[in-house]
Coordinates of C-alpha atoms in Angstrom, one line a residue:
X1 CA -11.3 -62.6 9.4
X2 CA -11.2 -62.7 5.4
X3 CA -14.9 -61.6 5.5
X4 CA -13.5 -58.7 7.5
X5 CA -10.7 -57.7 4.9
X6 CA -13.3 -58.2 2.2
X7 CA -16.0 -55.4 4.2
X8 CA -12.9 -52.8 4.5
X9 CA -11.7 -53.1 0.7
X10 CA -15.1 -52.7 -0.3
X11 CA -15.2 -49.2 2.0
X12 CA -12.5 -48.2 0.5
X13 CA -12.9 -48.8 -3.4
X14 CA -16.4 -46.9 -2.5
X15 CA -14.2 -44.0 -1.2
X16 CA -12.1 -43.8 -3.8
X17 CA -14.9 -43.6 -6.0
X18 CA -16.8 -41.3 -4.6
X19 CA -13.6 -38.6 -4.3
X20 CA -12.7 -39.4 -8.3
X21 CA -16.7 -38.0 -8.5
X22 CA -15.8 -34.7 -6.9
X23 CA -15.0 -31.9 -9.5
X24 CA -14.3 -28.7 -8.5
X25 CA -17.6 -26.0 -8.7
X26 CA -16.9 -22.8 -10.8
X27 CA -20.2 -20.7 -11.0
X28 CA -20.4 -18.8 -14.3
X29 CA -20.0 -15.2 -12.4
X30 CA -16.0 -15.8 -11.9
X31 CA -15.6 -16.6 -15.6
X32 CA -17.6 -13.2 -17.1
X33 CA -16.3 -11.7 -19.7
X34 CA -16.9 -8.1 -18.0
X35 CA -14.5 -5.6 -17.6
X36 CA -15.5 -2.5 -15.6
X37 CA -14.0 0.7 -14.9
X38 CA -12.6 0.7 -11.7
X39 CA -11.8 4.6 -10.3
X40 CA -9.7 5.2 -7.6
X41 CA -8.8 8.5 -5.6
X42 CA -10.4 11.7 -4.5
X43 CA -9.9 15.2 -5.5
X44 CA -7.0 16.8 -3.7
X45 CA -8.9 20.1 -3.0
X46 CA -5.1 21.8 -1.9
X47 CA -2.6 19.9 -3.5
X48 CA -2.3 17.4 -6.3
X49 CA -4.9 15.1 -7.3
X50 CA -4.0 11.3 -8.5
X51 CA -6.8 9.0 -9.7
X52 CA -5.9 5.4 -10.9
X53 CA -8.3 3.9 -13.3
X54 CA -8.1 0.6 -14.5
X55 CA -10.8 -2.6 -15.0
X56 CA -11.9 -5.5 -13.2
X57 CA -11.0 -9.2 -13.3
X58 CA -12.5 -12.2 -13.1
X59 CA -12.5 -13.7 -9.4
X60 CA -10.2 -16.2 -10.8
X61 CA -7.6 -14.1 -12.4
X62 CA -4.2 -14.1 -10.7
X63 CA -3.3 -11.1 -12.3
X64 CA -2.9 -7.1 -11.1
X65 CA -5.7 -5.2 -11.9
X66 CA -4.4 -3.4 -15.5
X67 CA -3.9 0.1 -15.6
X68 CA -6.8 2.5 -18.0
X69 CA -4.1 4.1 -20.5
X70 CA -5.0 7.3 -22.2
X71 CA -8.3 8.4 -21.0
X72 CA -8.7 11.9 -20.9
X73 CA -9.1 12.9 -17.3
X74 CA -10.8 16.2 -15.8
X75 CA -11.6 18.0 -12.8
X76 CA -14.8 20.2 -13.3
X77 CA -16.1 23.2 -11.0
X78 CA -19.7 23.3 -11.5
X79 CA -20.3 26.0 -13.4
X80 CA -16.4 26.7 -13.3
X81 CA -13.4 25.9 -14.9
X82 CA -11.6 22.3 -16.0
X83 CA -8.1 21.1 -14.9
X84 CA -6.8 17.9 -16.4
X85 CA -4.7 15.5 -15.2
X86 CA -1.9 14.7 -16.9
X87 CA -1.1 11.1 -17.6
X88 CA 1.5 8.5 -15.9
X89 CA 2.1 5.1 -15.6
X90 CA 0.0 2.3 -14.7
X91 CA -3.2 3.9 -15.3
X92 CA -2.5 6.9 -13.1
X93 CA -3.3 10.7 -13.5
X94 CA -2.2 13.7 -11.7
X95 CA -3.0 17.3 -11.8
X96 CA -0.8 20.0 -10.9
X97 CA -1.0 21.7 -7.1
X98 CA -4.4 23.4 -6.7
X99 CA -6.3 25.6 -4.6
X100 CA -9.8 24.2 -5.2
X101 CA -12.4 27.0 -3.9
X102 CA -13.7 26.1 -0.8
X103 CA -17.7 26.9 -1.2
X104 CA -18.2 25.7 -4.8
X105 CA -19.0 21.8 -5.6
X106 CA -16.7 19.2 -8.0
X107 CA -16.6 16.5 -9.7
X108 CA -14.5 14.2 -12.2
X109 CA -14.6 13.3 -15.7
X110 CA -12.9 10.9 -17.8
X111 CA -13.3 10.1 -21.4
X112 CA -11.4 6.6 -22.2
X113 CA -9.5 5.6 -25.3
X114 CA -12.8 3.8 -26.8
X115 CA -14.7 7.4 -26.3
X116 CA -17.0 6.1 -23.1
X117 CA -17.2 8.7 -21.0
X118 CA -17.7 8.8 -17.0
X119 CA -18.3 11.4 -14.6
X120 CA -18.8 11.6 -10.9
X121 CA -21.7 13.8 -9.0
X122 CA -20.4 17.2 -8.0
X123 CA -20.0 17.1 -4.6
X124 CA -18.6 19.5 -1.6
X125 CA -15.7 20.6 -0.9
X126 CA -15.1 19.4 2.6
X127 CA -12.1 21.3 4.7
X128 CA -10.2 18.7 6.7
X129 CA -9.2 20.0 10.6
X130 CA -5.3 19.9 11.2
X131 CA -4.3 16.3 12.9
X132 CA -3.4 16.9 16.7
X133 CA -1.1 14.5 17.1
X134 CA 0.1 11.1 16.2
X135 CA 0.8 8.9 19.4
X136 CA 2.5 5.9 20.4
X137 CA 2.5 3.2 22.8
X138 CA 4.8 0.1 23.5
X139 CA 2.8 -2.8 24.0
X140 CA 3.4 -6.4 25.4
X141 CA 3.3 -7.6 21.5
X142 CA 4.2 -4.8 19.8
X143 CA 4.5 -0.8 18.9
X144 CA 1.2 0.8 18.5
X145 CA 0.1 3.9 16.6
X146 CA -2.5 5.9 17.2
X147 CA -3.9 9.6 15.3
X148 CA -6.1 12.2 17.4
X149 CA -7.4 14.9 15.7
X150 CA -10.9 17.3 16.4
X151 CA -12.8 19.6 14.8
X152 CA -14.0 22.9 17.1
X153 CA -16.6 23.7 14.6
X154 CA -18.7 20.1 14.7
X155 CA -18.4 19.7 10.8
X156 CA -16.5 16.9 10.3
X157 CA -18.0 14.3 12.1
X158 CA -16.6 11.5 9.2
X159 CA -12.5 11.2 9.1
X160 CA -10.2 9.0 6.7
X161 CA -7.0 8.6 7.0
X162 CA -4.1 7.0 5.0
X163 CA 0.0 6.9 5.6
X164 CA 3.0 6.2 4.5
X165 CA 5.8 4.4 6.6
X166 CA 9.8 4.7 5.5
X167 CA 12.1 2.9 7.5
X168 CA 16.1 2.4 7.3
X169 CA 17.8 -0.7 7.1
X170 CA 21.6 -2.1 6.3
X171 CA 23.1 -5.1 4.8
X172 CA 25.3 -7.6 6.7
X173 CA 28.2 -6.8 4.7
X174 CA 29.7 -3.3 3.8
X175 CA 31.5 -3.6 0.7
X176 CA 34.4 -1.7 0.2
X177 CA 35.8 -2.3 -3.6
X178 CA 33.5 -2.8 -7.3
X179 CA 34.9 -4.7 -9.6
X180 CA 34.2 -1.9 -12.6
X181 CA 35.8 -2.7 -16.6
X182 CA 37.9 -5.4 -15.8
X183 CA 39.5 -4.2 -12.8
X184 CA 39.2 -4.1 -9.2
X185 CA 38.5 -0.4 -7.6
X186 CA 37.5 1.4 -4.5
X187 CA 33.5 1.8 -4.2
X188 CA 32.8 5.5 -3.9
X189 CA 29.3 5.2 -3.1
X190 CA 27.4 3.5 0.3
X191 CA 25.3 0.6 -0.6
X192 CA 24.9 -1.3 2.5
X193 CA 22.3 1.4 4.3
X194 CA 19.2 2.2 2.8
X195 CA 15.6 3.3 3.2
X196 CA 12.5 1.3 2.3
X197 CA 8.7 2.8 1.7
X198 CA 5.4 1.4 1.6
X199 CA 1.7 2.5 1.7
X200 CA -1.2 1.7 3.8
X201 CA -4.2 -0.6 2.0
X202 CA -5.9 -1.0 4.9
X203 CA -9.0 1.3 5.0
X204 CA -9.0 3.5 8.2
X205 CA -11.8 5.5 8.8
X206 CA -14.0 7.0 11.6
X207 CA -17.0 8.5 12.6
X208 CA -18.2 10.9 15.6
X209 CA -21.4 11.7 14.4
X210 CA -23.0 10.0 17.5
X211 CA -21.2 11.8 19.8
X212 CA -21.3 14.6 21.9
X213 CA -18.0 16.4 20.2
X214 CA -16.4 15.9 17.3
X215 CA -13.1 14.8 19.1
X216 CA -11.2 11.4 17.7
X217 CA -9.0 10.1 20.2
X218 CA -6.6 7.4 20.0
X219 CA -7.9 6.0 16.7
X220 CA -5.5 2.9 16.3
X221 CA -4.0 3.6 12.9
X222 CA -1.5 1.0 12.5
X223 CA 0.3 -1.9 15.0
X224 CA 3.8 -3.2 14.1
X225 CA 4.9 -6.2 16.3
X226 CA 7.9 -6.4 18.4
X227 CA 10.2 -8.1 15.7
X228 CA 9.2 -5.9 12.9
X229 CA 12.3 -5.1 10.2
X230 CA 10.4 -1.6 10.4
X231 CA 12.0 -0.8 13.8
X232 CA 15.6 -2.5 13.9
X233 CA 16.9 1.6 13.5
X234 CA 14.3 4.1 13.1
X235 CA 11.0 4.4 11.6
X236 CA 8.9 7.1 10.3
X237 CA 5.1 7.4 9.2
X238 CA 3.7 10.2 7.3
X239 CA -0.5 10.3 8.4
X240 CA -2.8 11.7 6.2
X241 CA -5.9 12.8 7.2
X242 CA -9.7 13.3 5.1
X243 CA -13.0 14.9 6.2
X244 CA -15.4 13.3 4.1
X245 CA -19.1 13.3 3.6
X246 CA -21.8 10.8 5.1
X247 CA -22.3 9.1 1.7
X248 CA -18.1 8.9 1.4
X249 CA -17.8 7.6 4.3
X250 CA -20.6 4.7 4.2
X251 CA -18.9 3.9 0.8
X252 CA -15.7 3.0 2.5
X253 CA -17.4 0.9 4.9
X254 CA -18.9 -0.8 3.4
X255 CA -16.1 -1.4 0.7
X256 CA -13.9 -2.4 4.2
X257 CA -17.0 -5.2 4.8
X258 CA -16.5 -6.3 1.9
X259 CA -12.9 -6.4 1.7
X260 CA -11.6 -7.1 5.4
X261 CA -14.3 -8.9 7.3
X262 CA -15.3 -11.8 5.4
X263 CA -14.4 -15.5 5.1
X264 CA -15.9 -16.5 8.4
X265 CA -19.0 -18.0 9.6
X266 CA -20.2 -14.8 11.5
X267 CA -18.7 -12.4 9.2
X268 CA -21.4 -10.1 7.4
X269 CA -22.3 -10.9 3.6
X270 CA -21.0 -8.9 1.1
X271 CA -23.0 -6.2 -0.2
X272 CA -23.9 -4.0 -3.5
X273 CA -21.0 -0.9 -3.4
X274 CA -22.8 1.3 -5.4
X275 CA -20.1 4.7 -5.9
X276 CA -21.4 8.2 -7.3
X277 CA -19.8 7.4 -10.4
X278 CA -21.3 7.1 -13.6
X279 CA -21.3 6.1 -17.2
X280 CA -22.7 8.9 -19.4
X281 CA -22.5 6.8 -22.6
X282 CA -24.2 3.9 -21.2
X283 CA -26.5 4.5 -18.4
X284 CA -26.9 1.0 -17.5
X285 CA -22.8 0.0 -17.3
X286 CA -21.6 -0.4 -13.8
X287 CA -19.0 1.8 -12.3
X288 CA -16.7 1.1 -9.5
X289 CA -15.7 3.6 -7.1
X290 CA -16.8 7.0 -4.9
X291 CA -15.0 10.3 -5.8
X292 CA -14.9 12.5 -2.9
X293 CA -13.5 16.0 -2.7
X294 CA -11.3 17.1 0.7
X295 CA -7.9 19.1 1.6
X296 CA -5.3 17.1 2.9
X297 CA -3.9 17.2 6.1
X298 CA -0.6 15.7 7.0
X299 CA 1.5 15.2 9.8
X300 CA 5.0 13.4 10.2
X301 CA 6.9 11.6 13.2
X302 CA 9.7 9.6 13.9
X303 CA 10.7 6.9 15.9
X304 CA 13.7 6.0 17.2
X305 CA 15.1 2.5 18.3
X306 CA 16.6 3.6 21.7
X307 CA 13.2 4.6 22.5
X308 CA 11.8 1.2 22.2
X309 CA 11.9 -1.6 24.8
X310 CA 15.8 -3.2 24.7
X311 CA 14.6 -6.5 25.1
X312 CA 12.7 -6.5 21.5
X313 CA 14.7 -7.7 18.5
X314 CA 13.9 -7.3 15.0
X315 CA 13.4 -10.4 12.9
X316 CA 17.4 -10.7 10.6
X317 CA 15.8 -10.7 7.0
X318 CA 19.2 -11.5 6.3
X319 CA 19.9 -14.9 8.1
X320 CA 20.9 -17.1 5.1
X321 CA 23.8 -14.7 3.7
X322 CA 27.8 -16.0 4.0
X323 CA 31.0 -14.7 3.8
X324 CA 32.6 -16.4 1.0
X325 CA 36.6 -16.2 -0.3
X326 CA 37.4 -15.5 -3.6
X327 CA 40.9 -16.0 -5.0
X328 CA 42.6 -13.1 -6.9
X329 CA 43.1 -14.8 -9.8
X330 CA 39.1 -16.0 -9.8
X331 CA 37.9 -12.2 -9.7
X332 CA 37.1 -11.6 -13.4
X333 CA 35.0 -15.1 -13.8
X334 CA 33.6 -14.4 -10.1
X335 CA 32.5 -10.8 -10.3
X336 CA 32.1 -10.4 -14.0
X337 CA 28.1 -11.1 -14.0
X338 CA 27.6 -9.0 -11.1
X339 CA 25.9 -12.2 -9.0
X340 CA 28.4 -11.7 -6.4
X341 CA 30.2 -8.7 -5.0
X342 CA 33.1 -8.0 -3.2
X343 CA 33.6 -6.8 -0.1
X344 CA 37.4 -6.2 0.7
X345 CA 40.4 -7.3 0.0
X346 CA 42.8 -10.1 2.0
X347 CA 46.3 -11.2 1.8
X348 CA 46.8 -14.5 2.8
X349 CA 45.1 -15.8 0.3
X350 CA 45.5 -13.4 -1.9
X351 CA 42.1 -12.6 -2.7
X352 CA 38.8 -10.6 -1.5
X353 CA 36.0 -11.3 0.7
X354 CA 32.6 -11.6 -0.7
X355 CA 28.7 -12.8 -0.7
X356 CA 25.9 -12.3 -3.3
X357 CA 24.4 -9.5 -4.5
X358 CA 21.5 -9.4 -2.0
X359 CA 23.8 -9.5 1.0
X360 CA 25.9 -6.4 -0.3
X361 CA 23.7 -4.2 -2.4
X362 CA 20.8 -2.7 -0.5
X363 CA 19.2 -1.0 -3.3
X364 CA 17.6 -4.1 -4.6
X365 CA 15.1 -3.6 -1.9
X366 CA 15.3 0.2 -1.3
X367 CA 17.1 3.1 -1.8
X368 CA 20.3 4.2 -0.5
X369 CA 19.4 7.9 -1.5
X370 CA 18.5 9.5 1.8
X371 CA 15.1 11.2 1.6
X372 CA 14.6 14.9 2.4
X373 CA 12.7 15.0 5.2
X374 CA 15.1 12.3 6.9
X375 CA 16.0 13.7 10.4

């Protein structure tokens, strides 16, 4: 029996030794000093054009990518005119509305703060066919969005499409009084309902270059599931639709590859992305990114709660929040730093109802500004 003990405290010293001999591998390539221009956009050919530049990171950088600040950034017509974009934040530039010409070519060009300069092939101005309709079906998991579109002509053949979703939302509490300069008073202004945004990142694109007609049907944009914040009231997306070229258009596939389907066994390597962008002071400097040129094509819907299944219940992103009591004569020390709001006002105590500042004040996750094309 002791010889037994002694044969499973040798196996496990070994063990032990053998994980204190495992050190974590870190190829040189994450840790390259390297830092890239990274270009981002296409040229609006019938409204404004926004290009984000900014530079790569290491693989092992937690940070944001970091915006390019002021680069000089152009829009050339072959053997044409120059528009420049004007300079925002974060590494973002946008032009004023244009009205591109149709049958001539484009291209960008940028001249950074250290005097490299970068420019894009000229490439064709592709027209984008109106979208037909966005459709939508309720599904045994969730809501289901789909774009259709077509283009009589047969010159599309390569769509792209991007969106924009808003959606309302409300507070558990509706707060009646602001504690404002010492002293208790009526709120004039709504901030328990509000609307939130965000922007597609997913890259949605589609070809019908191997079929008969250039029809998409039913292209499955987006999918939000049954319990999705997004539906509790009413929801709208605003599609956006791109023709693009051949070369575009294997660009963003294979930048999807690369992005989306990897980290499993069967899952394609990555491969080279190489963009039609270039660097003009140094030939040899990579350059990340694919400027295309197209007119936009939007369309908007709405979605209504009542038209969704009853029996589906949005998740309560609120579920921790409490009424709390606060004395009268606690108010100024209470609601001085703003932490906690009130809501109204009780008699017996003497006091006000109240929770924190993230159970009253919508705007610290939206707006409570009702946008313009709200319906």
């Amino acid at each position: 029996m002791l010889a037994c003990y002694y044969k499973y405290y040798l196996v496990g010293c070994l063990l032990l030794l053998l994980a204190s001999c495992v050190e974590p591998y870190r190829p040189d390539v994450i840790q390259l000093p390297h830092n890239y221009l990274v270009v981002d956009g296409f040229i609006n050919s019938n409204g404004r054009t926004t290009i984000r530049l900014s530079r790569t990171l290491n693989l092992d950088d937690a940070k944001t990518p970091p915006g390019e600040a002021n680069a000089q950034v152009l829009i050339e017509e072959e053997g044409g005119p120059q528009f420049t974009l004007a300079q925002g934040t974060n590494g973002n530039y946008t032009s004023q509305p244009l009205r591109l010409n149709p049958t001539r070519r484009y291209r960008l060009r940028i001249r950074t703060a250290d005097n490299q300069e970068y420019a894009s092939d000229f490439v064709e101005n592709k027209i984008t066919p109106p979208i037909d309709s966005i459709s939508w079906k309720t599904e045994s998991d969730g809501l289901q969005i789909y774009v259709n579109t077509h283009d009589a002509e047969q010159k599309t053949h390569y769509y792209r499409w991007k969106y924009d979703e808003t959606w309302e939302f409300t507070t558990p509490f509706y707060s009646l009084l602001e504690y404002k300069n010492n002293q208790m008073v009526d709120r004039r202004e709504d901030i328990s309902h509000c609307w939130r945004g965000s922007s597609s990142s997913a890259i949605s694109i589609s070809s019908t270059a191997k079929l008969r007609q250039d029809v998409v049907s039913e292209f499955p944009l987006v999918k939000l599931p049954d319990n999705s914040i997004k539906i509790k009231y009413k929801y709208s997306i605003l599609v956006k639709q791109y023709a693009q070229t051949q070369e575009a258009y294997e660009y963003a596939e294979t930048l999807k590859k690369n992005t989306e389907n990897i980290g499993t066994l069967f899952d394609p390597l990555p491969t080279q992305l190489t963009g039609n962008i270039k660097c003009l002071s140094d030939p040899a400097e990579p350059v990340i990114g694919f400027v295309s040129v197209a007119s936009e094509e939007v369309k908007r819907i709405f979605i209504k709660r009542g038209q969704l299944p009853p029996t589906w219940r949005s998740l309560e992103e609120y579920a921790y929040c409490e009424l709390d009591t606060v004395l009268a004569k606690d108010a100024a020390t209470t609601f001085r730093n703003g932490g906690t709001l009130p809501i109204a006002e009780i008699m017996m105590p003497a006091g006000f109802t109240a929770s924190s500042v993230d159970c009253v004040d919508c705007r610290l996750r939206g707006t409570n500004v009702k946008p313009d094309f709200w319906e």
